[in-house]
PDB file of C-alpha atoms in Angstrom:
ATOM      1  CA  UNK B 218       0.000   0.000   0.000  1.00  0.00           C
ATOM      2  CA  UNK B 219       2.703   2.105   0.659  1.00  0.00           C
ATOM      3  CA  UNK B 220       4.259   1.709  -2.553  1.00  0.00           C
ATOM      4  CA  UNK B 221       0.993   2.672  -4.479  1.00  0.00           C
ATOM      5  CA  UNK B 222       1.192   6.156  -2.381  1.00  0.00           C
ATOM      6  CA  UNK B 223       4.570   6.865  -3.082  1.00  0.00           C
ATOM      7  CA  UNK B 224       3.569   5.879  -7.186  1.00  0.00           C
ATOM      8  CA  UNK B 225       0.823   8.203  -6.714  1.00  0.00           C
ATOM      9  CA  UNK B 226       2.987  11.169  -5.156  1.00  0.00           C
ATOM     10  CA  UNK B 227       5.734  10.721  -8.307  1.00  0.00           C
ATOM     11  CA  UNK B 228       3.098  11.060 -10.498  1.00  0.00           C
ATOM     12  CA  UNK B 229       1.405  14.223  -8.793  1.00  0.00           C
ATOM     13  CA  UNK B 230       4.495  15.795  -8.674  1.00  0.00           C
ATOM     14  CA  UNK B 231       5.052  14.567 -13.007  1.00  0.00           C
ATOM     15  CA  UNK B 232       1.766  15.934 -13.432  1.00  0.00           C
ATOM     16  CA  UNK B 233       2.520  19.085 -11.614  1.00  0.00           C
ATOM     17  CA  UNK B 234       5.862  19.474 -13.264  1.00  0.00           C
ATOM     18  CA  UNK B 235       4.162  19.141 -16.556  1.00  0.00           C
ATOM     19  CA  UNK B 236       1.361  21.227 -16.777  1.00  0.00           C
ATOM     20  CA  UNK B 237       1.989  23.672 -14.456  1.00  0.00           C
ATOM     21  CA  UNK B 238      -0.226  26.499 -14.341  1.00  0.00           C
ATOM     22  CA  UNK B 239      -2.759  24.694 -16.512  1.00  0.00           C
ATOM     23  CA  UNK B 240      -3.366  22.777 -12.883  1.00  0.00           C
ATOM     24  CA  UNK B 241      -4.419  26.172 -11.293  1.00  0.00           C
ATOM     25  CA  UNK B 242      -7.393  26.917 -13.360  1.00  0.00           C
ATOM     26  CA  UNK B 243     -10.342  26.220 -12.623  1.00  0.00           C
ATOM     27  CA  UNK B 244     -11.977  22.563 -13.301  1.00  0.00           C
ATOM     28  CA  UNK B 245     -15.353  23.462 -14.630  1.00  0.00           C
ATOM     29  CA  UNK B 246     -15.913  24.877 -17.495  1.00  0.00           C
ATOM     30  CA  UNK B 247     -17.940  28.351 -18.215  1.00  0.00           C
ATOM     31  CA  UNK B 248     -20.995  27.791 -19.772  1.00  0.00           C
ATOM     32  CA  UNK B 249     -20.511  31.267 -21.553  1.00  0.00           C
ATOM     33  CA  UNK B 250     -17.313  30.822 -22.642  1.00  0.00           C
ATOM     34  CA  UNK B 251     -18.381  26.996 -24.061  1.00  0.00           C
ATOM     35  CA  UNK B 252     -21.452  28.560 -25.880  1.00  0.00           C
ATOM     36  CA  UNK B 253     -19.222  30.877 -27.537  1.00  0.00           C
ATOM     37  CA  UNK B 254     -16.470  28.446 -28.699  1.00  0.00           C
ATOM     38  CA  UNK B 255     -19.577  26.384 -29.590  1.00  0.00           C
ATOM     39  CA  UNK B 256     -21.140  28.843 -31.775  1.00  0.00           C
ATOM     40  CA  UNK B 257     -17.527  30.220 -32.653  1.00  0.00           C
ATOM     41  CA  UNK B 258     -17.016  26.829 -34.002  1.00  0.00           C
ATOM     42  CA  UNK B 259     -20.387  26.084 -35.917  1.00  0.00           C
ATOM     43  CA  UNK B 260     -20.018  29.544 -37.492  1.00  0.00           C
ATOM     44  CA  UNK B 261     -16.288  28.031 -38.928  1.00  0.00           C
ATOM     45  CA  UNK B 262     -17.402  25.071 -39.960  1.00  0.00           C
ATOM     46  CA  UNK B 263     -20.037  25.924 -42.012  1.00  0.00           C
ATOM     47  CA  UNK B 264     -17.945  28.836 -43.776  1.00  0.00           C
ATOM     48  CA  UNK B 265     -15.027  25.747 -44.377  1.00  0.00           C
ATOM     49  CA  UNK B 266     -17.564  23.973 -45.865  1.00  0.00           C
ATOM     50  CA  UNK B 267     -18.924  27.045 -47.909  1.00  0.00           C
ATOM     51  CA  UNK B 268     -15.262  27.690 -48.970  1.00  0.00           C
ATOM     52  CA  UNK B 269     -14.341  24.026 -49.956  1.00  0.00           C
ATOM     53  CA  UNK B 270     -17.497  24.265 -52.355  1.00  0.00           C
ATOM     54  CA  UNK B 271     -15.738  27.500 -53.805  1.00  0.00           C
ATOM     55  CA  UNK B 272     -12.889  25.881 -54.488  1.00  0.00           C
ATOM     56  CA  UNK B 273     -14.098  22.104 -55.856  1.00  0.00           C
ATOM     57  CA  UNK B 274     -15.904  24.624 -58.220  1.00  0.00           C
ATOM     58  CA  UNK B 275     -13.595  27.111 -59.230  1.00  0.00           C
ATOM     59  CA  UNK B 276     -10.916  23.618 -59.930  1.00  0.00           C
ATOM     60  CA  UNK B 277     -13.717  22.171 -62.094  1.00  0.00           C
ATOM     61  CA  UNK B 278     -13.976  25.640 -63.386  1.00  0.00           C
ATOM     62  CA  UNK B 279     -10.034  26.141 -64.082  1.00  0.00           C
ATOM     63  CA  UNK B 280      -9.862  22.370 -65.616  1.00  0.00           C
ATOM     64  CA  UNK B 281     -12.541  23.368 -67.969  1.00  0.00           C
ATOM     65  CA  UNK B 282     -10.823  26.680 -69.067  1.00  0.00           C
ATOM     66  CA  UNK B 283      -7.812  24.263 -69.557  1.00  0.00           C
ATOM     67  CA  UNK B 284      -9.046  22.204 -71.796  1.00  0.00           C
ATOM     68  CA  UNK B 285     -10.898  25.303 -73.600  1.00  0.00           C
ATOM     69  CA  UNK B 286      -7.526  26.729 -74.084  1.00  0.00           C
ATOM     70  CA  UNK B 287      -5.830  23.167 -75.631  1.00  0.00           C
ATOM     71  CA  UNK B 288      -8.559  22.794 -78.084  1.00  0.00           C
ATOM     72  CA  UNK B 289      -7.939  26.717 -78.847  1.00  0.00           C
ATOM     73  CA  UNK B 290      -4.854  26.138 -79.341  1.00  0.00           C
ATOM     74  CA  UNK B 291      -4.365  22.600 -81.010  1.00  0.00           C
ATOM     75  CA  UNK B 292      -7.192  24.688 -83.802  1.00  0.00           C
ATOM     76  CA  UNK B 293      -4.824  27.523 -84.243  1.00  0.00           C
ATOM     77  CA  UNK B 294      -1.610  25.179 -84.941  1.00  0.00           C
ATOM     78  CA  UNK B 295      -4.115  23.465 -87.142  1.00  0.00           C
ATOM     79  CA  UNK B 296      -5.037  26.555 -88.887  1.00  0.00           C
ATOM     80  CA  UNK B 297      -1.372  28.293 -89.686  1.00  0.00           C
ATOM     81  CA  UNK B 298      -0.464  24.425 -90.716  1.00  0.00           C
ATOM     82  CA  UNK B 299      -3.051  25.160 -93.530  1.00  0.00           C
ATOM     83  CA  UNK B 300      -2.073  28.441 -93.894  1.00  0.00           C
ATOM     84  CA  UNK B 301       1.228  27.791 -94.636  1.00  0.00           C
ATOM     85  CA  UNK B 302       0.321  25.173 -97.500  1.00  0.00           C
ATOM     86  CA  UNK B 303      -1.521  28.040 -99.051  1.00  0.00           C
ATOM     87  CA  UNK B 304      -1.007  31.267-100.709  1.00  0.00           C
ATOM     88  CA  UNK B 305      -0.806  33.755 -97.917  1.00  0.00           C
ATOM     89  CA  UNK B 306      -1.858  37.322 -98.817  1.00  0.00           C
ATOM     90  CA  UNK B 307      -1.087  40.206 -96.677  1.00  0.00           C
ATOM     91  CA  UNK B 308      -3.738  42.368 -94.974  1.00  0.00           C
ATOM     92  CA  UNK B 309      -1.572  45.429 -95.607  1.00  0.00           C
ATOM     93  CA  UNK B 310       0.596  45.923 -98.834  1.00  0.00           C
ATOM     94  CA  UNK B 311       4.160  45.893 -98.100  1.00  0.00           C
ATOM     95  CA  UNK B 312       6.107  49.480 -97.062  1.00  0.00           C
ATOM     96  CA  UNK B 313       8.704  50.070 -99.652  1.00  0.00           C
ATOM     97  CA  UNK B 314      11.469  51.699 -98.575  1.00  0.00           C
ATOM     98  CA  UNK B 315      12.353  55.370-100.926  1.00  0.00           C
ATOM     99  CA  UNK B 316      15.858  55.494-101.804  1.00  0.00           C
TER     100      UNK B 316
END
């Protein structure tokens, strides 16, 4: 029996050691300050869920604007490739230089 107290005193004394002041406060809890936290913490998890919407849309969005911009693209390459097999004809007549 003895040996359980003096296991119980090392491990008050651990405890104390470390969490210190932690051990001062008080044990209950504040029903003010829990309603707050509570509501503090509804409040940001709905806006984390709001914002993770934003951004699974505005990925689908940018993936979409990706692929928008390869087909752009892979049309233009396509269209100077037949431009290039074909007569080109200047918008604007060539400047000739006066000397």
């Amino acid at each position: 029996m003895a040996e359980m107290r003096d296991r119980i005193s090392d491990l008050e004394r651990q405890r104390q050691r470390w969490l210190g002041s932690q051990l001062e406060q008080r044990e209950a809890v504040d029903p003010e300050t829990h309603l707050e936290l509570r509501l503090a913490n509804d409040r940001l998890q709905s806006a984390n869920v709001e914002l993770n919407r934003e951004v699974q849309e505005l990925r689908r969005m940018l993936e979409t604007t990706a692929e928008e911009l390869a087909a752009s693209r892979q049309a233009h390459r396509e269209d100077i490739a037949a431009l290039r097999g074909s007569e080109v004809v200047p918008l604007r007549p060539p400047v000739q230089e006066s000397g």
